[in-house]
Short mmCIF file of C-alpha atoms in Angstrom, two decimals:
data_model
loop_
_atom_site.label_atom_id
_atom_site.label_comp_id
_atom_site.label_asym_id
_atom_site.label_seq_id
_atom_site.Cartn_x
_atom_site.Cartn_y
_atom_site.Cartn_z
CA MET A 219 126.24 84.48 15.55
CA THR A 220 127.36 83.04 12.24
CA VAL A 221 125.79 83.53 8.86
CA LYS A 222 124.70 79.90 8.86
CA ASP A 223 122.76 80.39 12.08
CA LEU A 224 120.97 83.34 10.60
CA THR A 225 119.88 81.41 7.53
CA GLN A 226 118.68 78.62 9.74
CA ARG A 227 116.64 81.04 11.75
CA ALA A 228 115.11 82.60 8.68
CA LYS A 229 113.98 79.13 7.65
CA GLU A 230 112.38 78.56 11.00
CA LEU A 231 110.31 81.65 10.50
CA MET A 232 108.77 80.34 7.36
CA PRO A 233 105.09 79.49 7.66
CA TRP A 234 104.16 76.05 8.80
CA ASN A 235 102.93 74.89 5.43
CA TRP A 236 105.71 76.53 3.50
CA GLY A 237 106.51 74.81 0.24
CA LYS A 238 103.43 72.66 0.10
CA ARG A 239 101.71 74.99 -2.25
CA PRO A 240 103.19 77.49 -4.66
CA VAL A 241 103.07 80.95 -3.25
CA ARG A 242 102.03 83.58 -5.71
CA VAL A 243 103.33 86.92 -4.66
CA HIS A 244 101.27 89.80 -5.86
CA ASP A 245 103.11 92.34 -7.92
CA GLN A 246 101.21 95.30 -9.28
CA ARG A 247 103.94 96.17 -11.71
CA ARG A 248 103.91 92.76 -13.30
CA GLU A 249 103.24 93.31 -16.96
CA SER A 250 103.58 89.93 -18.58
CA LYS A 251 100.98 87.35 -17.73
CA LEU A 252 103.07 84.51 -19.11
CA PRO A 253 103.78 81.86 -16.51
CA ALA A 254 107.39 81.45 -15.60
CA ARG A 255 107.42 78.13 -13.79
CA ARG A 256 105.68 74.85 -14.07
CA GLU A 257 103.67 75.48 -10.90
CA ASP A 258 102.51 78.74 -12.42
CA VAL A 259 101.30 76.94 -15.52
CA ARG A 260 99.34 74.56 -13.35
CA SER A 261 97.79 77.31 -11.30
CA LEU A 262 97.00 79.20 -14.49
CA PHE A 263 94.93 76.26 -15.67
CA GLU A 264 93.32 75.92 -12.28
CA ASP A 265 92.37 79.57 -12.43
CA MET A 266 90.94 79.16 -15.91
CA PHE A 267 88.89 76.23 -14.78
CA GLU A 268 87.59 78.07 -11.78
CA ASP A 269 86.84 81.19 -13.74
CA PHE A 270 84.93 79.16 -16.25
CA PHE A 271 82.93 76.92 -13.96
CA GLY A 272 83.32 77.92 -10.39
CA ARG A 273 82.73 81.62 -10.09
CA ARG A 274 79.39 83.16 -9.62
CA PHE A 275 79.56 85.92 -12.16
CA GLY A 276 76.33 87.55 -13.12
CA ASP A 277 76.44 88.11 -16.87
CA ARG A 278 74.99 91.52 -16.37
CA TRP A 279 78.16 92.70 -14.64
CA LEU A 280 80.62 90.57 -16.45
CA ALA A 281 79.77 91.99 -19.85
CA PRO A 282 80.78 95.58 -19.16
CA LEU A 283 83.85 94.40 -17.25
CA ALA A 284 85.24 92.40 -20.14
CA GLY A 285 88.30 93.84 -21.79
CA THR A 286 88.30 97.03 -19.80
CA THR A 287 90.24 95.96 -16.75
CA ASP A 288 92.71 98.81 -16.99
CA LEU A 289 89.97 101.39 -16.93
CA LEU A 290 88.38 99.80 -13.94
CA GLY A 291 91.41 100.17 -11.75
CA THR A 292 93.61 98.01 -9.62
CA ASP A 293 93.05 94.35 -8.85
CA TRP A 294 92.53 94.87 -5.12
CA PRO A 295 90.67 95.15 -2.86
CA ARG A 296 88.40 92.30 -3.73
CA VAL A 297 84.73 93.24 -3.89
CA ASP A 298 81.46 91.36 -3.62
CA LEU A 299 78.22 92.75 -4.95
CA GLU A 300 74.75 91.82 -3.76
CA GLU A 301 71.47 92.98 -5.15
CA THR A 302 68.08 93.15 -3.50
CA ASP A 303 64.86 94.64 -4.86
CA ASP A 304 65.64 98.03 -3.39
CA ALA A 305 69.39 98.33 -3.20
CA PHE A 306 72.87 97.14 -4.07
CA LYS A 307 75.32 96.20 -1.40
CA ILE A 308 79.01 96.23 -2.15
CA THR A 309 81.51 94.84 0.30
CA ALA A 310 85.27 95.05 0.01
CA GLU A 311 88.07 93.64 2.11
CA VAL A 312 90.28 96.49 3.25
CA PRO A 313 92.26 95.18 6.22
CA GLY A 314 94.26 97.75 8.13
CA MET A 315 92.50 100.76 6.68
CA GLU A 316 90.62 103.48 8.50
CA ALA A 317 87.47 105.11 7.19
CA GLU A 318 89.36 108.31 6.44
CA ASP A 319 91.81 106.46 4.18
CA MET A 320 89.02 105.79 1.74
CA GLU A 321 86.89 107.77 -0.64
CA VAL A 322 83.65 106.49 -2.11
CA THR A 323 82.06 108.30 -5.06
CA VAL A 324 78.92 107.51 -7.01
CA GLY A 325 78.52 108.44 -10.65
CA ASP A 326 75.55 108.00 -12.95
CA ASN A 327 75.98 104.32 -13.33
CA SER A 328 79.08 103.41 -11.43
CA LEU A 329 80.57 103.39 -7.97
CA THR A 330 84.23 104.17 -7.34
CA ILE A 331 86.26 103.30 -4.29
CA ARG A 332 89.61 104.98 -3.90
CA GLY A 333 92.10 104.86 -1.12
CA SER A 334 95.59 104.14 -0.04
CA LYS A 335 97.15 101.99 2.58
CA THR A 336 100.49 103.14 3.75
CA THR A 337 102.79 100.91 5.69
CA GLU A 338 106.27 101.45 6.89
CA ARG A 339 107.51 98.48 4.97
CA GLU A 340 108.61 100.28 1.83
CA GLU A 341 111.61 101.81 3.55
CA LYS A 342 112.50 98.73 5.51
CA LYS A 343 112.19 96.06 2.87
CA LYS A 344 115.31 94.22 3.89
CA ASP A 345 113.97 93.34 7.33
CA TYR A 346 111.11 91.31 5.92
CA HIS A 347 111.10 87.53 5.83
CA LEU A 348 107.66 87.27 4.31
CA MET A 349 105.50 89.82 2.49
CA GLU A 350 102.04 88.84 1.44
CA THR A 351 99.77 91.71 2.32
CA TYR A 352 98.75 94.50 -0.01
CA SER A 353 99.67 98.11 0.36
CA GLY A 354 99.77 101.20 -1.78
CA SER A 355 96.95 103.09 -3.43
CA PHE A 356 94.02 101.64 -5.27
CA HIS A 357 90.90 102.58 -7.11
CA ARG A 358 88.10 100.37 -8.27
CA THR A 359 85.08 101.25 -10.33
CA ILE A 360 82.07 99.00 -10.25
CA PRO A 361 79.47 99.48 -12.98
CA LEU A 362 75.87 99.57 -11.77
CA PRO A 363 73.21 98.25 -14.12
CA VAL A 364 70.33 100.53 -13.11
CA GLU A 365 69.81 104.10 -11.92
CA VAL A 366 70.59 104.64 -8.25
CA ASN A 367 69.74 107.24 -5.65
CA ALA A 368 73.11 108.89 -5.09
CA ASP A 369 71.93 110.83 -2.02
CA GLY A 370 71.03 107.70 -0.13
CA VAL A 371 74.38 105.97 -0.38
CA GLU A 372 75.87 104.85 2.91
CA ALA A 373 79.37 103.56 3.53
CA HIS A 374 80.72 101.93 6.67
CA CYS A 375 84.14 100.58 7.49
CA ARG A 376 84.35 98.04 10.31
CA ASN A 377 86.91 95.40 11.20
CA GLY A 378 88.72 95.87 7.93
CA GLN A 379 85.66 95.46 5.81
CA LEU A 380 83.99 98.21 3.80
CA THR A 381 80.25 98.03 3.18
CA VAL A 382 78.53 100.39 0.77
CA THR A 383 74.75 100.36 0.43
CA ILE A 384 73.35 102.03 -2.67
CA PRO A 385 69.57 102.36 -2.87
CA LYS A 386 68.03 102.08 -6.32
CA SER A 387 66.08 105.07 -7.63
CA GLU A 388 62.40 104.83 -8.41
CA ALA A 389 63.18 104.36 -12.09
CA GLY A 390 65.85 101.84 -11.27
CA ARG A 391 63.47 99.77 -9.22
CA LYS A 392 61.04 99.64 -12.11
CA ALA A 393 63.75 98.71 -14.58
CA VAL A 394 63.53 95.09 -13.55
CA LYS A 395 60.18 93.55 -14.21
CA GLN A 396 58.99 90.28 -12.87
CA ILE A 397 57.11 88.34 -15.50
CA GLU A 398 54.54 85.95 -14.26
CA VAL A 399 54.79 82.44 -15.61
CA LYS A 400 51.44 80.95 -16.28
CA MET B 123 90.20 84.23 -18.08
CA ALA B 124 92.22 87.05 -19.57
CA GLU B 125 89.27 89.38 -19.64
CA THR B 126 88.46 89.00 -15.98
CA LYS B 127 90.52 90.67 -13.35
CA ASP B 128 93.66 88.97 -12.17
CA ILE B 129 92.55 88.89 -8.59
CA GLN B 130 94.62 86.96 -6.18
CA LYS B 131 92.53 84.26 -4.64
CA LYS B 132 92.45 83.59 -0.97
CA ARG B 133 94.55 80.58 -0.16
CA GLU B 134 92.89 77.91 1.89
CA THR B 135 94.38 76.49 5.04
CA GLN B 136 95.57 72.92 4.65
CA MET B 137 94.04 70.94 7.45
CA GLN B 138 96.00 68.20 9.11
CA ARG B 139 95.23 64.72 7.95
CA GLY B 140 92.67 62.98 10.11
CA VAL B 141 91.45 66.18 11.71
CA GLU B 142 87.82 67.03 11.08
CA PRO B 143 86.74 70.65 11.22
CA THR B 144 84.07 71.37 13.81
CA GLN B 145 82.61 74.24 11.85
CA GLN B 146 81.19 74.46 8.40
CA GLY B 147 82.68 76.58 5.71
CA ARG B 148 86.06 77.24 4.25
CA VAL B 149 89.11 78.27 6.22
CA PHE B 150 91.60 80.64 4.67
CA LEU B 151 95.25 81.44 5.21
CA PRO B 152 95.52 85.07 6.24
CA PRO B 153 98.11 86.91 4.11
CA THR B 154 100.98 87.62 6.48
CA ASP B 155 104.02 89.85 6.68
CA ILE B 156 106.92 88.82 8.92
CA ARG B 157 109.43 91.46 9.84
CA GLU B 158 112.45 91.12 12.06
CA THR B 159 113.90 93.89 14.15
CA ASN B 160 116.76 93.74 16.57
CA GLU B 161 114.54 93.09 19.57
CA SER B 162 111.62 91.19 18.12
CA ILE B 163 109.84 89.52 15.28
CA VAL B 164 106.67 91.25 14.17
CA LEU B 165 103.98 89.33 12.39
CA THR B 166 101.03 91.07 10.72
CA ALA B 167 98.13 89.02 9.43
CA ASP B 168 95.25 90.41 7.39
CA MET B 169 91.97 89.03 8.65
CA PRO B 170 89.22 91.35 7.43
CA GLY B 171 85.85 90.84 9.10
CA VAL B 172 87.31 89.45 12.34
CA LYS B 173 86.48 91.29 15.55
CA VAL B 174 88.87 91.71 18.46
CA ASP B 175 87.11 89.13 20.59
CA CYS B 176 86.97 86.57 17.79
CA VAL B 177 90.73 86.11 17.48
CA ASN B 178 92.42 83.21 19.16
CA VAL B 179 96.20 82.91 19.38
CA THR B 180 97.61 79.73 20.86
CA LEU B 181 101.09 78.40 21.41
CA GLU B 182 101.55 74.67 21.58
CA ASN B 183 104.78 72.71 21.18
CA ASP B 184 106.58 75.62 19.56
CA VAL B 185 103.78 76.07 17.05
CA LEU B 186 102.00 79.39 17.15
CA THR B 187 98.50 79.17 15.74
CA VAL B 188 96.31 82.09 14.81
CA ARG B 189 92.58 81.56 14.37
CA GLY B 190 90.00 84.15 13.47
CA THR B 191 86.25 83.80 13.23
CA VAL B 192 84.43 86.15 10.92
CA ALA B 193 81.53 87.99 12.55
CA GLU B 194 78.09 87.08 11.31
CA GLU B 195 77.44 90.63 10.09
CA HIS B 196 80.36 90.38 7.68
CA ARG B 197 79.27 87.16 6.08
CA SER B 198 77.90 87.89 2.68
CA ASP B 199 74.78 86.59 1.10
CA PRO B 200 75.50 83.40 -0.82
CA GLY B 201 73.32 84.74 -3.61
CA ALA B 202 75.69 87.59 -4.42
CA ALA B 203 75.43 88.84 -7.97
CA TYR B 204 79.15 89.24 -8.41
CA ALA B 205 81.64 87.72 -6.02
CA GLU B 206 85.38 88.09 -6.04
CA TYR B 207 86.01 86.71 -2.61
CA GLU B 208 84.49 84.32 -0.21
CA VAL B 209 84.07 84.93 3.46
CA GLY B 210 85.41 82.31 5.79
CA ASN B 211 87.36 81.87 8.94
CA TYR B 212 91.12 82.17 9.11
CA GLN B 213 93.76 79.87 10.45
CA ARG B 214 97.51 79.73 10.10
CA SER B 215 100.36 78.20 12.08
CA PHE B 216 103.96 79.24 12.44
CA ALA B 217 106.94 77.40 13.90
CA LEU B 218 108.81 79.33 16.56
CA SER B 219 112.50 79.12 17.26
CA ASP B 220 114.00 78.98 20.74
CA GLU B 221 114.89 82.62 20.67
CA ILE B 222 111.37 83.85 21.23
CA ASP B 223 110.38 84.87 24.72
CA ARG B 224 107.13 82.93 24.96
CA ASP B 225 105.78 84.77 27.97
CA LYS B 226 105.97 88.18 26.41
CA ILE B 227 104.13 87.67 23.14
CA ASP B 228 101.86 90.62 22.45
CA ALA B 229 98.80 90.47 20.19
CA ARG B 230 96.80 93.41 18.90
CA MET B 231 93.85 93.56 16.55
CA ASN B 232 93.05 96.72 14.65
CA ASN B 233 90.81 97.16 11.59
CA GLY B 234 91.00 93.51 10.69
CA VAL B 235 94.78 93.30 11.01
CA LEU B 236 96.34 91.17 13.72
CA THR B 237 99.78 92.30 14.86
CA LEU B 238 101.82 89.86 16.90
CA THR B 239 105.02 91.01 18.50
CA LEU B 240 107.32 88.17 19.47
CA PRO B 241 110.19 89.52 21.56
CA LYS B 242 113.54 87.79 21.34
CA THR B 243 115.14 86.53 24.51
CA ARG B 244 118.30 88.35 23.59
CA PRO B 245 119.19 90.71 20.77
CA SER B 246 120.48 88.43 18.06
CA GLN B 247 122.24 90.76 15.74
CA LYS B 248 125.48 92.14 16.87
CA ARG B 249 127.35 94.60 14.83
CA ILE B 250 131.01 93.80 14.57
CA GLU B 251 133.23 96.69 13.95
CA VAL B 252 135.67 96.26 11.12
CA LYS B 253 138.96 97.88 11.79
CA ALA B 254 141.60 98.80 9.30
CA GLY B 255 145.04 97.35 9.60
#
């Protein structure tokens, strides 16, 4: 087999839609946020637009998050936070991880998820044609706006998705008051 | 923008022109690793929230398509207070070369990760010994 054949084959392995959209490869060590290519500039503006208009940030959580990203840990896994009258529910996408790979801790007003995903790929980098998934260790801290009942926290990991339910404490439940509009 | 986290967004699957989706909601491209060994090509796709029986792998005209439906229990409440990701189904297609043994493709789903092993019909890499002289 010639070198040309091999290159041809590598091309055939590319995803079906390869090249139609710019692929942004995640790099945790990336320090500079300056865009390098024109596509990056475009996607930067798209991100800005979406951040500004499209995302459903609750101001209550956004405020403490601002400017403290380094303290709050890595930028994966992605988390969603839901609130009901009695509890908070946090879900995170952790594909390929077992329950024992993760550690969930609750502080006074924050929840921390730690863990690590180990894959064999670090040693065998040269065999890869495409690398898009995340691996390595992570920690994320999510600030909670009211007092919670730390003893009642439950965490489940199923089908690559982590769900943490955090019941509010009695005081926390009373912290939000419904005001009747007359 | 700078003060929010630099979270990589899920990329959406580009649907073919003229094809209407039969289900509501967004469809995402699962992040995928493709690794080649001497005997096979191994494809791992991250599809969190997809159960074993909700994955569908099809091979049609040399195009391998992976589809995953997210279980209802993993769909989040649209009224989430803070959302970094959206839940949706997954779909991605890959073009196969002639060297793949189509009858022996193996698919496994574990913890939201689909692993596809595509065996080669013959080992493709041959080591050629370099002799002195």
